Amino acid sequence: MAACDTEDLGAPDIVLDDVLDMWSGFDLDHNVWVVEDTDLSLIGYAFLEEDSEEKLFSYGCVLPAARGRGVGASLVKSLEARASELRNTTGVPKRLQGMIPTLCEDAVRLFEAQGFAPVRYFKRMGIRLDTEPAAAILPEGLTIEPFMKGRDEQAVYDAYVESFADHWDFAVPPFEKWTEKTQLPTFEERWWLIARDPNGEVAGFALGRMREDLLFIEQIGVRRPFPGTAAVPVQGILSRGSNARFAGCRCSQPFGCLPPL
């Protein structure tokens, strides 16, 4: 994945811990495929995630040196076959979605040849933190504090569902599934920040992860009664990332921002 990111995006935004966290929630026997070369080296892989009852999300990559050999096409066919199998098993129509870098023209042509069409574009934004970030400036009455396991799961989950309700193609995840990430060994409470109003209610949140020198802001949400406060938890999380080389996020929503992966 790092090699593909470097080729297609200019730099990787994922490390080994991220891959292990991601794969820990997959059905490895049925929803993950890998392709080996003749020397048994890994040259491509893909996974499928059952995002909701009828939406299936997929992602894959092929090493740059192995492209043009039909590896990607084989992986897409495997994804489609699994989607058909799930449709036939459950009796529920399925929508298969994938994510590709638009700058990777090979991938664009591959998916278009298989009948896929673009439905949504996301932007990746970033900033290099070469100096100490400025302290967060809080609107009157708001405070920032880190997430606390065993106390904040339900409140932040409820705020997440509310702030993302209008997000494109949003499906409400079960509470238990949403909280799985807080049980991972790599989870750090200090990178999940909550903005609270004077009554202690959650006004907004910024959920991030720190990997080596990369601070990645995964989700930003603001509840409807508190428009314009998204910058509060973001400033807070950046101020905690003074040792980070780079901070990045993907956003696309007035109230909530969510990376497609």
PDB file of C-alpha atoms in Angstrom:
ATOM      1  CA  MET A   1       0.000   0.000   0.000  1.00  0.00           C
ATOM      2  CA  ALA A   2       2.859   2.375   0.775  1.00  0.00           C
ATOM      3  CA  ALA A   3       4.396   1.731  -2.654  1.00  0.00           C
ATOM      4  CA  CYS A   4       1.066   2.378  -4.376  1.00  0.00           C
ATOM      5  CA  ASP A   5       0.455   5.551  -2.349  1.00  0.00           C
ATOM      6  CA  THR A   6       3.912   6.828  -3.230  1.00  0.00           C
ATOM      7  CA  GLU A   7       3.309   6.165  -6.919  1.00  0.00           C
ATOM      8  CA  ASP A   8      -0.237   7.544  -7.052  1.00  0.00           C
ATOM      9  CA  LEU A   9      -0.304  10.224  -4.332  1.00  0.00           C
ATOM     10  CA  GLY A  10       3.331  11.237  -3.960  1.00  0.00           C
ATOM     11  CA  ALA A  11       3.728   9.875  -0.416  1.00  0.00           C
ATOM     12  CA  PRO A  12       2.165   7.173   1.759  1.00  0.00           C
ATOM     13  CA  ASP A  13      -0.401   8.157   4.389  1.00  0.00           C
ATOM     14  CA  ILE A  14      -0.504   4.759   6.051  1.00  0.00           C
ATOM     15  CA  VAL A  15       1.880   2.694   8.155  1.00  0.00           C
ATOM     16  CA  LEU A  16       1.956  -0.952   9.212  1.00  0.00           C
ATOM     17  CA  ASP A  17      -0.085  -0.355  12.374  1.00  0.00           C
ATOM     18  CA  ASP A  18      -2.883   1.127  10.253  1.00  0.00           C
ATOM     19  CA  VAL A  19      -2.945  -1.941   8.016  1.00  0.00           C
ATOM     20  CA  LEU A  20      -3.031  -4.292  11.001  1.00  0.00           C
ATOM     21  CA  ASP A  21      -5.850  -2.282  12.596  1.00  0.00           C
ATOM     22  CA  MET A  22      -7.825  -2.297   9.363  1.00  0.00           C
ATOM     23  CA  TRP A  23      -7.362  -5.987   8.667  1.00  0.00           C
ATOM     24  CA  SER A  24      -8.300  -6.952  12.228  1.00  0.00           C
ATOM     25  CA  GLY A  25     -11.918  -6.193  11.362  1.00  0.00           C
ATOM     26  CA  PHE A  26     -12.059  -8.008   8.011  1.00  0.00           C
ATOM     27  CA  ASP A  27     -13.458 -11.417   7.140  1.00  0.00           C
ATOM     28  CA  LEU A  28     -10.095 -12.673   5.889  1.00  0.00           C
ATOM     29  CA  ASP A  29     -11.530 -15.949   4.598  1.00  0.00           C
ATOM     30  CA  HIS A  30     -14.138 -14.372   2.323  1.00  0.00           C
ATOM     31  CA  ASN A  31     -13.572 -10.638   1.833  1.00  0.00           C
ATOM     32  CA  VAL A  32      -9.828 -10.268   1.220  1.00  0.00           C
ATOM     33  CA  TRP A  33      -7.846 -11.303  -1.868  1.00  0.00           C
ATOM     34  CA  VAL A  34      -4.115 -11.239  -2.528  1.00  0.00           C
ATOM     35  CA  VAL A  35      -2.214 -11.845  -5.762  1.00  0.00           C
ATOM     36  CA  GLU A  36       1.246 -13.403  -5.769  1.00  0.00           C
ATOM     37  CA  ASP A  37       3.810 -13.305  -8.536  1.00  0.00           C
ATOM     38  CA  THR A  38       5.605 -16.419  -9.771  1.00  0.00           C
ATOM     39  CA  ASP A  39       8.220 -15.930  -7.043  1.00  0.00           C
ATOM     40  CA  LEU A  40       5.411 -15.792  -4.429  1.00  0.00           C
ATOM     41  CA  SER A  41       5.940 -12.063  -3.785  1.00  0.00           C
ATOM     42  CA  LEU A  42       2.796 -10.027  -3.156  1.00  0.00           C
ATOM     43  CA  ILE A  43       1.927  -7.786  -6.103  1.00  0.00           C
ATOM     44  CA  GLY A  44      -1.700  -6.848  -5.422  1.00  0.00           C
ATOM     45  CA  TYR A  45      -4.566  -7.135  -3.010  1.00  0.00           C
ATOM     46  CA  ALA A  46      -8.173  -6.058  -2.496  1.00  0.00           C
ATOM     47  CA  PHE A  47     -10.729  -6.126   0.282  1.00  0.00           C
ATOM     48  CA  LEU A  48     -14.474  -5.772   0.563  1.00  0.00           C
ATOM     49  CA  GLU A  49     -16.235  -4.309   3.587  1.00  0.00           C
ATOM     50  CA  GLU A  50     -19.944  -4.723   4.306  1.00  0.00           C
ATOM     51  CA  ASP A  51     -20.618  -1.073   5.114  1.00  0.00           C
ATOM     52  CA  SER A  52     -24.368  -1.484   5.541  1.00  0.00           C
ATOM     53  CA  GLU A  53     -27.036  -3.986   4.617  1.00  0.00           C
ATOM     54  CA  GLU A  54     -26.951  -2.965   0.965  1.00  0.00           C
ATOM     55  CA  LYS A  55     -23.689  -1.012   0.520  1.00  0.00           C
ATOM     56  CA  LEU A  56     -20.357  -2.746  -0.037  1.00  0.00           C
ATOM     57  CA  PHE A  57     -17.141  -0.754   0.043  1.00  0.00           C
ATOM     58  CA  SER A  58     -14.000  -2.010  -1.655  1.00  0.00           C
ATOM     59  CA  TYR A  59     -10.413  -0.970  -2.073  1.00  0.00           C
ATOM     60  CA  GLY A  60      -7.368  -2.508  -3.695  1.00  0.00           C
ATOM     61  CA  CYS A  61      -4.004  -1.766  -5.159  1.00  0.00           C
ATOM     62  CA  VAL A  62      -1.458  -3.277  -7.537  1.00  0.00           C
ATOM     63  CA  LEU A  63       2.260  -2.624  -7.297  1.00  0.00           C
ATOM     64  CA  PRO A  64       3.367  -0.190 -10.019  1.00  0.00           C
ATOM     65  CA  ALA A  65       5.775  -2.733 -11.538  1.00  0.00           C
ATOM     66  CA  ALA A  66       2.961  -5.288 -11.879  1.00  0.00           C
ATOM     67  CA  ARG A  67       0.398  -3.067 -13.557  1.00  0.00           C
ATOM     68  CA  GLY A  68      -0.819  -3.807 -17.054  1.00  0.00           C
ATOM     69  CA  ARG A  69      -0.806  -7.577 -16.509  1.00  0.00           C
ATOM     70  CA  GLY A  70      -4.469  -8.065 -15.644  1.00  0.00           C
ATOM     71  CA  VAL A  71      -3.957  -8.202 -11.877  1.00  0.00           C
ATOM     72  CA  GLY A  72      -6.340  -5.333 -11.190  1.00  0.00           C
ATOM     73  CA  ALA A  73      -9.008  -6.749 -13.502  1.00  0.00           C
ATOM     74  CA  SER A  74      -8.841 -10.093 -11.693  1.00  0.00           C
ATOM     75  CA  LEU A  75      -9.255  -8.407  -8.331  1.00  0.00           C
ATOM     76  CA  VAL A  76     -12.258  -6.400  -9.535  1.00  0.00           C
ATOM     77  CA  LYS A  77     -13.899  -9.593 -10.830  1.00  0.00           C
ATOM     78  CA  SER A  78     -13.320 -11.223  -7.430  1.00  0.00           C
ATOM     79  CA  LEU A  79     -14.980  -8.276  -5.719  1.00  0.00           C
ATOM     80  CA  GLU A  80     -17.964  -8.420  -8.068  1.00  0.00           C
ATOM     81  CA  ALA A  81     -18.321 -12.178  -7.598  1.00  0.00           C
ATOM     82  CA  ARG A  82     -18.339 -11.786  -3.816  1.00  0.00           C
ATOM     83  CA  ALA A  83     -20.910  -8.992  -4.057  1.00  0.00           C
ATOM     84  CA  SER A  84     -23.138 -11.244  -6.159  1.00  0.00           C
ATOM     85  CA  GLU A  85     -22.698 -14.061  -3.646  1.00  0.00           C
ATOM     86  CA  LEU A  86     -23.758 -11.798  -0.770  1.00  0.00           C
ATOM     87  CA  ARG A  87     -26.755 -10.572  -2.758  1.00  0.00           C
ATOM     88  CA  ASN A  88     -27.874 -14.122  -3.488  1.00  0.00           C
ATOM     89  CA  THR A  89     -27.316 -15.243   0.099  1.00  0.00           C
ATOM     90  CA  THR A  90     -29.138 -12.367   1.777  1.00  0.00           C
ATOM     91  CA  GLY A  91     -31.718 -11.580  -0.882  1.00  0.00           C
ATOM     92  CA  VAL A  92     -30.838  -7.891  -0.487  1.00  0.00           C
ATOM     93  CA  PRO A  93     -29.681  -5.850  -3.526  1.00  0.00           C
ATOM     94  CA  LYS A  94     -26.086  -4.697  -3.173  1.00  0.00           C
ATOM     95  CA  ARG A  95     -24.209  -1.608  -4.331  1.00  0.00           C
ATOM     96  CA  LEU A  96     -20.490  -2.118  -4.820  1.00  0.00           C
ATOM     97  CA  GLN A  97     -18.351   0.977  -4.414  1.00  0.00           C
ATOM     98  CA  GLY A  98     -14.616   1.397  -4.773  1.00  0.00           C
ATOM     99  CA  MET A  99     -12.102   4.150  -4.144  1.00  0.00           C
ATOM    100  CA  ILE A 100      -9.246   5.032  -6.488  1.00  0.00           C
ATOM    101  CA  PRO A 101      -6.895   8.009  -6.886  1.00  0.00           C
ATOM    102  CA  THR A 102      -8.135  10.055  -9.835  1.00  0.00           C
ATOM    103  CA  LEU A 103      -4.527  10.669 -10.880  1.00  0.00           C
ATOM    104  CA  CYS A 104      -4.062   6.935 -11.406  1.00  0.00           C
ATOM    105  CA  GLU A 105      -5.298   6.769 -14.990  1.00  0.00           C
ATOM    106  CA  ASP A 106      -4.788   2.989 -15.215  1.00  0.00           C
ATOM    107  CA  ALA A 107      -7.209   2.451 -12.336  1.00  0.00           C
ATOM    108  CA  VAL A 108      -9.738   4.888 -13.807  1.00  0.00           C
ATOM    109  CA  ARG A 109      -9.700   3.049 -17.136  1.00  0.00           C
ATOM    110  CA  LEU A 110      -9.932  -0.318 -15.392  1.00  0.00           C
ATOM    111  CA  PHE A 111     -13.053   0.560 -13.423  1.00  0.00           C
ATOM    112  CA  GLU A 112     -14.711   2.302 -16.353  1.00  0.00           C
ATOM    113  CA  ALA A 113     -14.094  -0.789 -18.482  1.00  0.00           C
ATOM    114  CA  GLN A 114     -15.904  -2.862 -15.821  1.00  0.00           C
ATOM    115  CA  GLY A 115     -18.943  -0.565 -15.950  1.00  0.00           C
ATOM    116  CA  PHE A 116     -18.200   1.583 -12.903  1.00  0.00           C
ATOM    117  CA  ALA A 117     -18.898   5.327 -13.014  1.00  0.00           C
ATOM    118  CA  PRO A 118     -17.696   8.181 -10.761  1.00  0.00           C
ATOM    119  CA  VAL A 119     -20.213   9.137  -8.073  1.00  0.00           C
ATOM    120  CA  ARG A 120     -18.174  11.209  -5.621  1.00  0.00           C
ATOM    121  CA  TYR A 121     -14.824  12.991  -5.371  1.00  0.00           C
ATOM    122  CA  PHE A 122     -12.895  13.598  -2.165  1.00  0.00           C
ATOM    123  CA  LYS A 123      -9.973  15.933  -1.549  1.00  0.00           C
ATOM    124  CA  ARG A 124      -6.950  15.173   0.574  1.00  0.00           C
ATOM    125  CA  MET A 125      -5.715  18.222   2.492  1.00  0.00           C
ATOM    126  CA  GLY A 126      -2.581  18.599   4.547  1.00  0.00           C
ATOM    127  CA  ILE A 127      -0.238  20.973   6.296  1.00  0.00           C
ATOM    128  CA  ARG A 128       3.395  20.628   7.319  1.00  0.00           C
ATOM    129  CA  LEU A 129       3.894  21.459  10.968  1.00  0.00           C
ATOM    130  CA  ASP A 130       7.390  22.911  10.808  1.00  0.00           C
ATOM    131  CA  THR A 131       6.781  25.216  13.782  1.00  0.00           C
ATOM    132  CA  GLU A 132       4.859  25.011  17.032  1.00  0.00           C
ATOM    133  CA  PRO A 133       1.130  25.197  16.180  1.00  0.00           C
ATOM    134  CA  ALA A 134      -0.775  28.167  17.545  1.00  0.00           C
ATOM    135  CA  ALA A 135      -2.856  27.575  20.649  1.00  0.00           C
ATOM    136  CA  ALA A 136      -6.526  26.893  20.032  1.00  0.00           C
ATOM    137  CA  ILE A 137      -8.776  29.955  20.303  1.00  0.00           C
ATOM    138  CA  LEU A 138     -12.042  28.859  21.911  1.00  0.00           C
ATOM    139  CA  PRO A 139     -15.412  30.522  21.360  1.00  0.00           C
ATOM    140  CA  GLU A 140     -16.929  31.695  24.622  1.00  0.00           C
ATOM    141  CA  GLY A 141     -18.366  28.843  26.649  1.00  0.00           C
ATOM    142  CA  LEU A 142     -16.675  26.011  24.767  1.00  0.00           C
ATOM    143  CA  THR A 143     -13.945  23.802  26.176  1.00  0.00           C
ATOM    144  CA  ILE A 144     -11.777  21.083  24.658  1.00  0.00           C
ATOM    145  CA  GLU A 145     -10.906  17.842  26.361  1.00  0.00           C
ATOM    146  CA  PRO A 146      -9.610  14.445  25.276  1.00  0.00           C
ATOM    147  CA  PHE A 147     -11.901  11.468  24.848  1.00  0.00           C
ATOM    148  CA  MET A 148     -12.113   9.148  27.847  1.00  0.00           C
ATOM    149  CA  LYS A 149     -12.805   5.459  27.342  1.00  0.00           C
ATOM    150  CA  GLY A 150     -15.670   4.150  29.403  1.00  0.00           C
ATOM    151  CA  ARG A 151     -17.256   7.602  29.610  1.00  0.00           C
ATOM    152  CA  ASP A 152     -17.562   9.244  26.211  1.00  0.00           C
ATOM    153  CA  GLU A 153     -18.360   6.474  23.735  1.00  0.00           C
ATOM    154  CA  GLN A 154     -22.136   6.961  23.637  1.00  0.00           C
ATOM    155  CA  ALA A 155     -22.053  10.779  23.599  1.00  0.00           C
ATOM    156  CA  VAL A 156     -19.475  10.977  20.796  1.00  0.00           C
ATOM    157  CA  TYR A 157     -21.252   8.239  18.826  1.00  0.00           C
ATOM    158  CA  ASP A 158     -24.540  10.162  19.073  1.00  0.00           C
ATOM    159  CA  ALA A 159     -22.783  13.360  17.965  1.00  0.00           C
ATOM    160  CA  TYR A 160     -21.192  11.466  15.077  1.00  0.00           C
ATOM    161  CA  VAL A 161     -24.527  10.124  13.849  1.00  0.00           C
ATOM    162  CA  GLU A 162     -26.148  13.555  14.097  1.00  0.00           C
ATOM    163  CA  SER A 163     -23.340  15.479  12.400  1.00  0.00           C
ATOM    164  CA  PHE A 164     -22.999  12.977   9.554  1.00  0.00           C
ATOM    165  CA  ALA A 165     -26.703  12.435   8.931  1.00  0.00           C
ATOM    166  CA  ASP A 166     -26.597  14.549   5.739  1.00  0.00           C
ATOM    167  CA  HIS A 167     -23.274  13.196   4.526  1.00  0.00           C
ATOM    168  CA  TRP A 168     -23.353  11.584   1.126  1.00  0.00           C
ATOM    169  CA  ASP A 169     -24.370   7.910   1.302  1.00  0.00           C
ATOM    170  CA  PHE A 170     -24.091   7.837   5.081  1.00  0.00           C
ATOM    171  CA  ALA A 171     -25.200   4.656   6.834  1.00  0.00           C
ATOM    172  CA  VAL A 172     -25.542   4.588  10.607  1.00  0.00           C
ATOM    173  CA  PRO A 173     -23.119   1.975  11.950  1.00  0.00           C
ATOM    174  CA  PRO A 174     -24.080  -0.167  14.936  1.00  0.00           C
ATOM    175  CA  PHE A 175     -22.725   1.315  18.162  1.00  0.00           C
ATOM    176  CA  GLU A 176     -20.679  -1.803  18.842  1.00  0.00           C
ATOM    177  CA  LYS A 177     -18.985  -1.651  15.442  1.00  0.00           C
ATOM    178  CA  TRP A 178     -18.263   2.065  15.712  1.00  0.00           C
ATOM    179  CA  THR A 179     -16.553   1.622  19.069  1.00  0.00           C
ATOM    180  CA  GLU A 180     -14.338  -1.235  17.866  1.00  0.00           C
ATOM    181  CA  LYS A 181     -11.573   1.219  16.956  1.00  0.00           C
ATOM    182  CA  THR A 182     -11.368   2.360  20.582  1.00  0.00           C
ATOM    183  CA  GLN A 183     -10.483  -1.214  21.568  1.00  0.00           C
ATOM    184  CA  LEU A 184      -7.502  -1.491  19.230  1.00  0.00           C
ATOM    185  CA  PRO A 185      -4.067  -1.624  20.901  1.00  0.00           C
ATOM    186  CA  THR A 186      -2.939   1.377  18.811  1.00  0.00           C
ATOM    187  CA  PHE A 187      -5.821   3.615  19.959  1.00  0.00           C
ATOM    188  CA  GLU A 188      -4.754   6.728  21.871  1.00  0.00           C
ATOM    189  CA  GLU A 189      -7.385   8.799  23.666  1.00  0.00           C
ATOM    190  CA  ARG A 190      -5.376  12.009  23.376  1.00  0.00           C
ATOM    191  CA  TRP A 191      -5.912  12.174  19.586  1.00  0.00           C
ATOM    192  CA  TRP A 192      -9.715  12.111  19.962  1.00  0.00           C
ATOM    193  CA  LEU A 193     -10.741  15.588  21.087  1.00  0.00           C
ATOM    194  CA  ILE A 194     -14.186  16.755  22.137  1.00  0.00           C
ATOM    195  CA  ALA A 195     -15.551  20.310  22.187  1.00  0.00           C
ATOM    196  CA  ARG A 196     -18.157  20.757  24.951  1.00  0.00           C
ATOM    197  CA  ASP A 197     -20.644  23.520  25.676  1.00  0.00           C
ATOM    198  CA  PRO A 198     -21.115  25.042  29.178  1.00  0.00           C
ATOM    199  CA  ASN A 199     -23.575  22.251  30.041  1.00  0.00           C
ATOM    200  CA  GLY A 200     -21.073  19.544  29.170  1.00  0.00           C
ATOM    201  CA  GLU A 201     -22.862  18.535  25.965  1.00  0.00           C
ATOM    202  CA  VAL A 202     -20.741  17.473  22.995  1.00  0.00           C
ATOM    203  CA  ALA A 203     -20.690  20.315  20.455  1.00  0.00           C
ATOM    204  CA  GLY A 204     -18.150  18.790  18.065  1.00  0.00           C
ATOM    205  CA  PHE A 205     -15.235  16.415  17.776  1.00  0.00           C
ATOM    206  CA  ALA A 206     -12.037  15.719  15.874  1.00  0.00           C
ATOM    207  CA  LEU A 207     -10.939  12.097  15.796  1.00  0.00           C
ATOM    208  CA  GLY A 208      -7.323  11.527  14.821  1.00  0.00           C
ATOM    209  CA  ARG A 209      -4.471   9.072  14.953  1.00  0.00           C
ATOM    210  CA  MET A 210      -0.740   9.631  15.217  1.00  0.00           C
ATOM    211  CA  ARG A 211       1.552   7.297  13.307  1.00  0.00           C
ATOM    212  CA  GLU A 212       5.277   7.978  13.423  1.00  0.00           C
ATOM    213  CA  ASP A 213       5.486  11.603  12.206  1.00  0.00           C
ATOM    214  CA  LEU A 214       2.073  11.631  10.506  1.00  0.00           C
ATOM    215  CA  LEU A 215      -0.957  13.028  12.290  1.00  0.00           C
ATOM    216  CA  PHE A 216      -4.098  12.060  10.414  1.00  0.00           C
ATOM    217  CA  ILE A 217      -7.443  13.658  11.263  1.00  0.00           C
ATOM    218  CA  GLU A 218      -9.935  10.976  10.316  1.00  0.00           C
ATOM    219  CA  GLN A 219     -13.292  12.516  11.194  1.00  0.00           C
ATOM    220  CA  ILE A 220     -14.498  16.006  12.064  1.00  0.00           C
ATOM    221  CA  GLY A 221     -18.062  16.531  13.193  1.00  0.00           C
ATOM    222  CA  VAL A 222     -20.186  19.393  14.534  1.00  0.00           C
ATOM    223  CA  ARG A 223     -23.683  18.995  15.924  1.00  0.00           C
ATOM    224  CA  ARG A 224     -26.353  21.162  14.322  1.00  0.00           C
ATOM    225  CA  PRO A 225     -26.914  23.507  17.294  1.00  0.00           C
ATOM    226  CA  PHE A 226     -23.232  24.516  17.105  1.00  0.00           C
ATOM    227  CA  PRO A 227     -22.457  25.585  13.493  1.00  0.00           C
ATOM    228  CA  GLY A 228     -19.069  27.141  12.879  1.00  0.00           C
ATOM    229  CA  THR A 229     -17.272  25.337  15.699  1.00  0.00           C
ATOM    230  CA  ALA A 230     -15.481  22.698  13.608  1.00  0.00           C
ATOM    231  CA  ALA A 231     -12.183  24.549  13.927  1.00  0.00           C
ATOM    232  CA  VAL A 232     -12.199  24.234  17.709  1.00  0.00           C
ATOM    233  CA  PRO A 233     -11.391  20.515  18.073  1.00  0.00           C
ATOM    234  CA  VAL A 234      -9.192  20.683  14.960  1.00  0.00           C
ATOM    235  CA  GLN A 235      -7.062  23.463  16.463  1.00  0.00           C
ATOM    236  CA  GLY A 236      -6.865  21.439  19.627  1.00  0.00           C
ATOM    237  CA  ILE A 237      -5.668  18.303  17.915  1.00  0.00           C
ATOM    238  CA  LEU A 238      -3.078  20.235  15.902  1.00  0.00           C
ATOM    239  CA  SER A 239      -1.751  21.890  19.044  1.00  0.00           C
ATOM    240  CA  ARG A 240      -1.138  18.409  20.461  1.00  0.00           C
ATOM    241  CA  GLY A 241       0.718  17.362  17.299  1.00  0.00           C
ATOM    242  CA  SER A 242       3.728  19.625  17.751  1.00  0.00           C
ATOM    243  CA  ASN A 243       6.068  16.724  16.962  1.00  0.00           C
ATOM    244  CA  ALA A 244       4.215  15.831  13.779  1.00  0.00           C
ATOM    245  CA  ARG A 245       5.795  16.434  10.389  1.00  0.00           C
ATOM    246  CA  PHE A 246       2.480  16.436   8.577  1.00  0.00           C
ATOM    247  CA  ALA A 247      -1.189  16.598   9.399  1.00  0.00           C
ATOM    248  CA  GLY A 248      -3.830  15.608   6.890  1.00  0.00           C
ATOM    249  CA  CYS A 249      -7.541  15.033   6.547  1.00  0.00           C
ATOM    250  CA  ARG A 250     -10.197  14.460   3.911  1.00  0.00           C
ATOM    251  CA  CYS A 251     -13.368  16.521   4.163  1.00  0.00           C
ATOM    252  CA  SER A 252     -16.652  16.851   2.311  1.00  0.00           C
ATOM    253  CA  GLN A 253     -19.631  18.027   4.361  1.00  0.00           C
ATOM    254  CA  PRO A 254     -20.934  21.145   6.119  1.00  0.00           C
ATOM    255  CA  PHE A 255     -21.384  19.327   9.451  1.00  0.00           C
ATOM    256  CA  GLY A 256     -19.190  16.233   9.193  1.00  0.00           C
ATOM    257  CA  CYS A 257     -16.040  15.208   7.343  1.00  0.00           C
ATOM    258  CA  LEU A 258     -15.225  11.614   6.650  1.00  0.00           C
ATOM    259  CA  PRO A 259     -12.409   9.955   4.698  1.00  0.00           C
ATOM    260  CA  PRO A 260     -13.681   7.436   2.138  1.00  0.00           C
ATOM    261  CA  LEU A 261     -11.338   4.879   3.783  1.00  0.00           C
TER     262      LEU A 261
END
